[in-house]
mmCIF file of C-alpha atoms in Angstrom:
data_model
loop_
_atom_site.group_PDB
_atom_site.id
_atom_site.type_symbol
_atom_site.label_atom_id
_atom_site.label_comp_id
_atom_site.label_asym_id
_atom_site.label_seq_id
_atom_site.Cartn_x
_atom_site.Cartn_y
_atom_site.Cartn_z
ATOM 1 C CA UNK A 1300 0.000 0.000 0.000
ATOM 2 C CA UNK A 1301 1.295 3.085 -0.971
ATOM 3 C CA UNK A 1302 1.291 6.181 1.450
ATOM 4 C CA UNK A 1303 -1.602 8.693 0.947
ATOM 5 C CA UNK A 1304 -0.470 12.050 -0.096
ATOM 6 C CA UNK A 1305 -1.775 15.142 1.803
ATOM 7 C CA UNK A 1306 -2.686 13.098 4.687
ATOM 8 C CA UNK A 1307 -2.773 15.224 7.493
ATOM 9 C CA UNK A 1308 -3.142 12.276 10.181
ATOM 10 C CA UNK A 1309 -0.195 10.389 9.506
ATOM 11 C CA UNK A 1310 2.133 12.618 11.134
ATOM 12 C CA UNK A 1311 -0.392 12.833 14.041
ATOM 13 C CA UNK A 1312 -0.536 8.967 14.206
ATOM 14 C CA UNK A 1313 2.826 8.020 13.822
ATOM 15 C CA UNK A 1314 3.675 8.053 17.451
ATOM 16 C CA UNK A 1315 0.054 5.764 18.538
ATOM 17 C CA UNK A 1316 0.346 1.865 19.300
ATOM 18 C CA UNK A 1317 -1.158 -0.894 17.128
ATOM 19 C CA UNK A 1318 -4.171 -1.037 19.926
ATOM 20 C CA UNK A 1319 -4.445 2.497 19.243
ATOM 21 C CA UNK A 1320 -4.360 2.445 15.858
ATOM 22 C CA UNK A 1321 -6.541 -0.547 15.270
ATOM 23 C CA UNK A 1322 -8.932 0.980 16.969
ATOM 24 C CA UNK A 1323 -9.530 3.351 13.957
ATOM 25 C CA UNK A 1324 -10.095 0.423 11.606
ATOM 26 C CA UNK A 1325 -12.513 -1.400 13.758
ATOM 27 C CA UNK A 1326 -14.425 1.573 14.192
ATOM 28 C CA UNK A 1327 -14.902 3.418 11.137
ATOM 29 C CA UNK A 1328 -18.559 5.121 11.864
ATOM 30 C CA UNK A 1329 -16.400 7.027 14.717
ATOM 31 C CA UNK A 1330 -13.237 8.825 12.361
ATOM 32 C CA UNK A 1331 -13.060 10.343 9.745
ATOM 33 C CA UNK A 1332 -11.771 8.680 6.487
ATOM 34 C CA UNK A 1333 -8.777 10.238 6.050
ATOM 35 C CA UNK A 1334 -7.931 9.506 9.745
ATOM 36 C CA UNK A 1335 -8.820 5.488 9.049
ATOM 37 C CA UNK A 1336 -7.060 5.557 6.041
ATOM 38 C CA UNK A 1337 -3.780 6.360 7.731
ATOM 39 C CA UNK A 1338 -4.405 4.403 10.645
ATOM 40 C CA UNK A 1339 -4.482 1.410 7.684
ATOM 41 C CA UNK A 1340 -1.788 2.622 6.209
ATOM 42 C CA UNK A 1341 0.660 2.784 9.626
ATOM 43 C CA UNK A 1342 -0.330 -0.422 10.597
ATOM 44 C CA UNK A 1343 0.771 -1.787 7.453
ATOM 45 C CA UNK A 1344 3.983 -0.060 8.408
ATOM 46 C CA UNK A 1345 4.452 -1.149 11.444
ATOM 47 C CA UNK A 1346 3.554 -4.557 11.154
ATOM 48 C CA UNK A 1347 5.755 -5.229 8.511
ATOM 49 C CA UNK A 1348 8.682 -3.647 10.563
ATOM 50 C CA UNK A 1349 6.865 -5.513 13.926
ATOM 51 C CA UNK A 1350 7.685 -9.038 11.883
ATOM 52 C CA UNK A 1351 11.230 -7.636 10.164
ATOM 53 C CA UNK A 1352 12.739 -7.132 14.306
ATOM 54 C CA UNK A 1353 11.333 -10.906 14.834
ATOM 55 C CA UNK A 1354 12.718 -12.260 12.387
ATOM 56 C CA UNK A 1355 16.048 -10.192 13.249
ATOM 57 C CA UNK A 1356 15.275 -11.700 17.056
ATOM 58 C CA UNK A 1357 15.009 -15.047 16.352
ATOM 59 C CA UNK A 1358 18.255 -14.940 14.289
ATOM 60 C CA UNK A 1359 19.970 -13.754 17.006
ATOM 61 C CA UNK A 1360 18.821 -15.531 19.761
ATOM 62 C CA UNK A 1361 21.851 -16.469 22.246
ATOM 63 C CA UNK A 1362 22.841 -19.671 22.118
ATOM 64 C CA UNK A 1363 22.741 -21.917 25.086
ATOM 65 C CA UNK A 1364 26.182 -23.904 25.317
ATOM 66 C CA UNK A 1365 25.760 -26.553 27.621
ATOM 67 C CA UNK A 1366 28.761 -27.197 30.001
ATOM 68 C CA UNK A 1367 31.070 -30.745 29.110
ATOM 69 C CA UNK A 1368 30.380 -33.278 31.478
ATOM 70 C CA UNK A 1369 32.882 -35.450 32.692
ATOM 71 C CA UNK A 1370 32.394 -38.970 34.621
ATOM 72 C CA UNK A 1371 34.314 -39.128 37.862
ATOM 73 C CA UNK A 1372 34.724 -41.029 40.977
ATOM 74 C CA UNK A 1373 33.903 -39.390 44.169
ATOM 75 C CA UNK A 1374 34.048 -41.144 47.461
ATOM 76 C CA UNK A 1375 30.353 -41.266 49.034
ATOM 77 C CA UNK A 1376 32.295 -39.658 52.777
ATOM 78 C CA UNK A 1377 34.750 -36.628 51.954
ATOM 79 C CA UNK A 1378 36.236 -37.799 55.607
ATOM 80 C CA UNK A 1379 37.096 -41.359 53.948
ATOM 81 C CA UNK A 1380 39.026 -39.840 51.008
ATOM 82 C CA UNK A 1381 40.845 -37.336 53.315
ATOM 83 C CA UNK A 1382 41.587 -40.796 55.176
ATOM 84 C CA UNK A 1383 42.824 -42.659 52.730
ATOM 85 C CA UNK A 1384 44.668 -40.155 50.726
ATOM 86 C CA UNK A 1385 46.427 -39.579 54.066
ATOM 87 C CA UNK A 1386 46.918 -43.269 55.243
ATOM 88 C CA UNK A 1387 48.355 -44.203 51.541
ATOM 89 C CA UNK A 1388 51.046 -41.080 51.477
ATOM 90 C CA UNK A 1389 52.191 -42.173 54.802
ATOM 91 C CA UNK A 1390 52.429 -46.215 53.566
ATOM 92 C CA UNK A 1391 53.933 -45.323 50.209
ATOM 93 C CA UNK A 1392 56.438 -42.620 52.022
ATOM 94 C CA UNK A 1393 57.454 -45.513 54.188
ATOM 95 C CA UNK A 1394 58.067 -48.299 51.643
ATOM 96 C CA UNK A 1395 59.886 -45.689 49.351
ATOM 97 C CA UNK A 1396 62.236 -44.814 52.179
ATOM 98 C CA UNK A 1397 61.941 -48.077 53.418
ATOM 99 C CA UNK A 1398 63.313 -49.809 50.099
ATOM 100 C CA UNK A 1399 66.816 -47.026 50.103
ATOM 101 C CA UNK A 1400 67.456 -48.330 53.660
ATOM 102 C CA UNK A 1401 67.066 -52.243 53.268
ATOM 103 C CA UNK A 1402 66.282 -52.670 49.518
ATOM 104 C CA UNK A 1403 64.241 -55.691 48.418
ATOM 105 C CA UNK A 1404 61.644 -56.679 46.098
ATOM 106 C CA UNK A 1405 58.867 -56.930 48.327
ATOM 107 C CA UNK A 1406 59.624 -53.338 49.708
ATOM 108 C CA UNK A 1407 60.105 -51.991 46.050
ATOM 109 C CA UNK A 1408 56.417 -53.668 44.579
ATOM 110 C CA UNK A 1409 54.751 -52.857 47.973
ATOM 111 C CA UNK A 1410 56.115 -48.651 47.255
ATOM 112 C CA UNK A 1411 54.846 -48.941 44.368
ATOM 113 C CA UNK A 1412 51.516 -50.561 45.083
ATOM 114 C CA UNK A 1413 50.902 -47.834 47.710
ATOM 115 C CA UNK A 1414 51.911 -45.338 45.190
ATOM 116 C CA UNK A 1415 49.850 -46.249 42.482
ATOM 117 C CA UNK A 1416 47.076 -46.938 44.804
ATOM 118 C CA UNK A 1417 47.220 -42.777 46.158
ATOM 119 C CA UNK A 1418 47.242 -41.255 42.594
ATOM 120 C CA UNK A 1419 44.448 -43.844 41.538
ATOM 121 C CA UNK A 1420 42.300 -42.231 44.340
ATOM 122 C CA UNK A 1421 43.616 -38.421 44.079
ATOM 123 C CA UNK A 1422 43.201 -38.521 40.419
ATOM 124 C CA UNK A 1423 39.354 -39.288 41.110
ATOM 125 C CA UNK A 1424 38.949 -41.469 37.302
ATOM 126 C CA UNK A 1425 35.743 -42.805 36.225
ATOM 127 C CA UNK A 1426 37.477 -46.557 36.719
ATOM 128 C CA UNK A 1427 39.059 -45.480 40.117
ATOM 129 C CA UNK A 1428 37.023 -48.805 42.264
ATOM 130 C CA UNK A 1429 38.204 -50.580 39.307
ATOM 131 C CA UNK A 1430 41.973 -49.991 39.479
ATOM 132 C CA UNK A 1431 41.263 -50.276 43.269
ATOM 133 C CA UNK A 1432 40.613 -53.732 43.362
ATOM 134 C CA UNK A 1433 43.324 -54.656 40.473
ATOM 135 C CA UNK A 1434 45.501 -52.897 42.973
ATOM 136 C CA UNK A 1435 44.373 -54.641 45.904
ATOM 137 C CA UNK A 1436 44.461 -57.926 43.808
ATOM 138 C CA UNK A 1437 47.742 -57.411 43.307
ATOM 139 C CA UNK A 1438 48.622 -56.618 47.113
ATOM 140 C CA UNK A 1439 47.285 -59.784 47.987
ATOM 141 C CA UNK A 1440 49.088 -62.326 45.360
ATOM 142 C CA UNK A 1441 52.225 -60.032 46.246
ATOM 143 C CA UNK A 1442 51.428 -61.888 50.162
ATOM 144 C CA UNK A 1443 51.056 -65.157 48.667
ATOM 145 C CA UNK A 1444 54.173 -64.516 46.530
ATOM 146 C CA UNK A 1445 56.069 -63.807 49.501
ATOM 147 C CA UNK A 1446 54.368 -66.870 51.762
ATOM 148 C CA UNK A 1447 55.224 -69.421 49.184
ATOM 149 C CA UNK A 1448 59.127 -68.424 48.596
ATOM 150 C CA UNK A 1449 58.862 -68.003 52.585
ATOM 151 C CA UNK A 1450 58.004 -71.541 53.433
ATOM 152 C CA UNK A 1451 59.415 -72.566 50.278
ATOM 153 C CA UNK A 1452 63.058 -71.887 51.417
ATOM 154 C CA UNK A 1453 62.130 -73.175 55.320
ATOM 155 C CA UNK A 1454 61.635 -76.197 56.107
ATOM 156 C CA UNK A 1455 62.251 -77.035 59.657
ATOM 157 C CA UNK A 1456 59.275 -74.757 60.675
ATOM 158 C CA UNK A 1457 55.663 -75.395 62.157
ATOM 159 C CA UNK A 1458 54.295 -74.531 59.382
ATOM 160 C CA UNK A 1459 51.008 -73.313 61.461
ATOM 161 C CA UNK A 1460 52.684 -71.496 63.907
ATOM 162 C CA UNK A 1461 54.772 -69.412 61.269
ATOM 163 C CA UNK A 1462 51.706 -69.435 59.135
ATOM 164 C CA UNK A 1463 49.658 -67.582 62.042
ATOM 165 C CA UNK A 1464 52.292 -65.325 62.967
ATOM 166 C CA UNK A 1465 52.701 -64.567 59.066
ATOM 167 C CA UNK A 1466 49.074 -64.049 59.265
ATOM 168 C CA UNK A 1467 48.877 -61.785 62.397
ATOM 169 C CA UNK A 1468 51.591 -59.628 60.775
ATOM 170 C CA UNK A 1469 49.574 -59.179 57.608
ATOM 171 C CA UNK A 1470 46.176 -59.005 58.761
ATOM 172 C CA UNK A 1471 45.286 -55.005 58.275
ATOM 173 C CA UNK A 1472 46.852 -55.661 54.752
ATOM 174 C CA UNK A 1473 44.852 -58.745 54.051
ATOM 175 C CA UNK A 1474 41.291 -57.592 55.721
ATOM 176 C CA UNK A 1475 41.686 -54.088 53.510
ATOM 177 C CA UNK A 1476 42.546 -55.479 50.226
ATOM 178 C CA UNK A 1477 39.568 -57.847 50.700
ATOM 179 C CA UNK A 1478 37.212 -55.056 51.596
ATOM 180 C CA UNK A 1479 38.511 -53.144 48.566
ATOM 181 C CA UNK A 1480 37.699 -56.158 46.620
ATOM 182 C CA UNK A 1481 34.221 -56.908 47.800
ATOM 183 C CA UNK A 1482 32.866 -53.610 49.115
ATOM 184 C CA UNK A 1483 34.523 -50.369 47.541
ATOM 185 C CA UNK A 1484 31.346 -50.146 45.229
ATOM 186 C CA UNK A 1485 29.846 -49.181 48.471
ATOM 187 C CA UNK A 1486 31.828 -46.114 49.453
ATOM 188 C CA UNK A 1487 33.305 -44.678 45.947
ATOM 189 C CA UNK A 1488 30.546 -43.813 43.698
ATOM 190 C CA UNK A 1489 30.736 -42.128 40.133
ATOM 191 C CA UNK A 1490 28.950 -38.582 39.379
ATOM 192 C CA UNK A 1491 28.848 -36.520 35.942
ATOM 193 C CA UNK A 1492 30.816 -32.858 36.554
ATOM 194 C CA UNK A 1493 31.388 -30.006 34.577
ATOM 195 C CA UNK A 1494 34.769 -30.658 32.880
#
């Protein structure tokens, strides 16, 4: 629609609202023609410019980046980890000083159990109960290891009194491994966190 020439109302109308303005067009008995003719007119105008800025809008709309999720292992008490961070940096500093003062192999694979063991659990991986109960695996057949070349190379013993003093001697190491093995799904746990 073109713009009507000599339209005194347009310039008068230019600042109304749509409301405003469509309230000349549904009521034409009320205004004068000229008036309802550039009431038309405007609206035109404005609803064309009204659906241009949409347009404009939705092309700009923000996108929402969603944050990277990451699969980690948390321990279900933070007093537990603070434990056992603590108790393996004391049993791996230990070993390691342990194997410069009276080196052996059982001192060096024990260090580096314990080691392992403390970065598994400060590192926090998706696999950490996993690796935990390889580790622990290992701790335990590192015993038996140890028993057999024991008894292997005595043989004048009782074999169950050395075997319970072996045992007594062991015991925190065997009953932790164990409940590594069978029951660290019960305290670690694995949660999704922004990366």
């Amino acid at each position: 629609m073109e713009q009507p020439k000599n339209n005194k109302f347009i310039q008068k109308f230019e600042r109304k609202e749509i409301d405003e303005l469509l309230d000349y067009v549904e009521n034409p008995n009320r205004y004068q023609p000229e008036a309802i003719e550039a009431a038309k007119w405007l609206l035109e105008i404005k609803t064309e410019e009204g659906a241009k800025i949409e347009s404009e809008e939705k092309k700009i709309e923000p996108k929402i980046i969603e944050p990277k999720l990451i699969e980690k292992a948390f321990f279900k008490s933070k007093w537990l980890y603070y434990c056992s961070c603590i108790l393996l940096f004391v049993y791996a500093s230990i070993l390691i000083l342990a194997s410069f003062i009276s080196p052996s192999v059982y001192t060096y694979i024990w260090a580096v159990i314990f080691s392992v063991s403390l970065i598994v659990v400060i590192s926090k991986h998706k696999s950490t109960v996993i690796y935990l109960k390889v580790l622990s695996g290992l701790a335990l057949s590192a015993l038996l290891a140890q028993y057999v070349i024991y008894f292997s190379n005595n043989y004048y013993f009782s074999f169950a009194e050395e075997l319970i003093t072996l045992l007594k001697e062991d015991f925190k190491t065997i009953l932790l491994s164990l409940i590594i093995i069978f029951f660290s799904d019960q305290f670690i746990e694995n949660r999704m966190v922004k990366k």
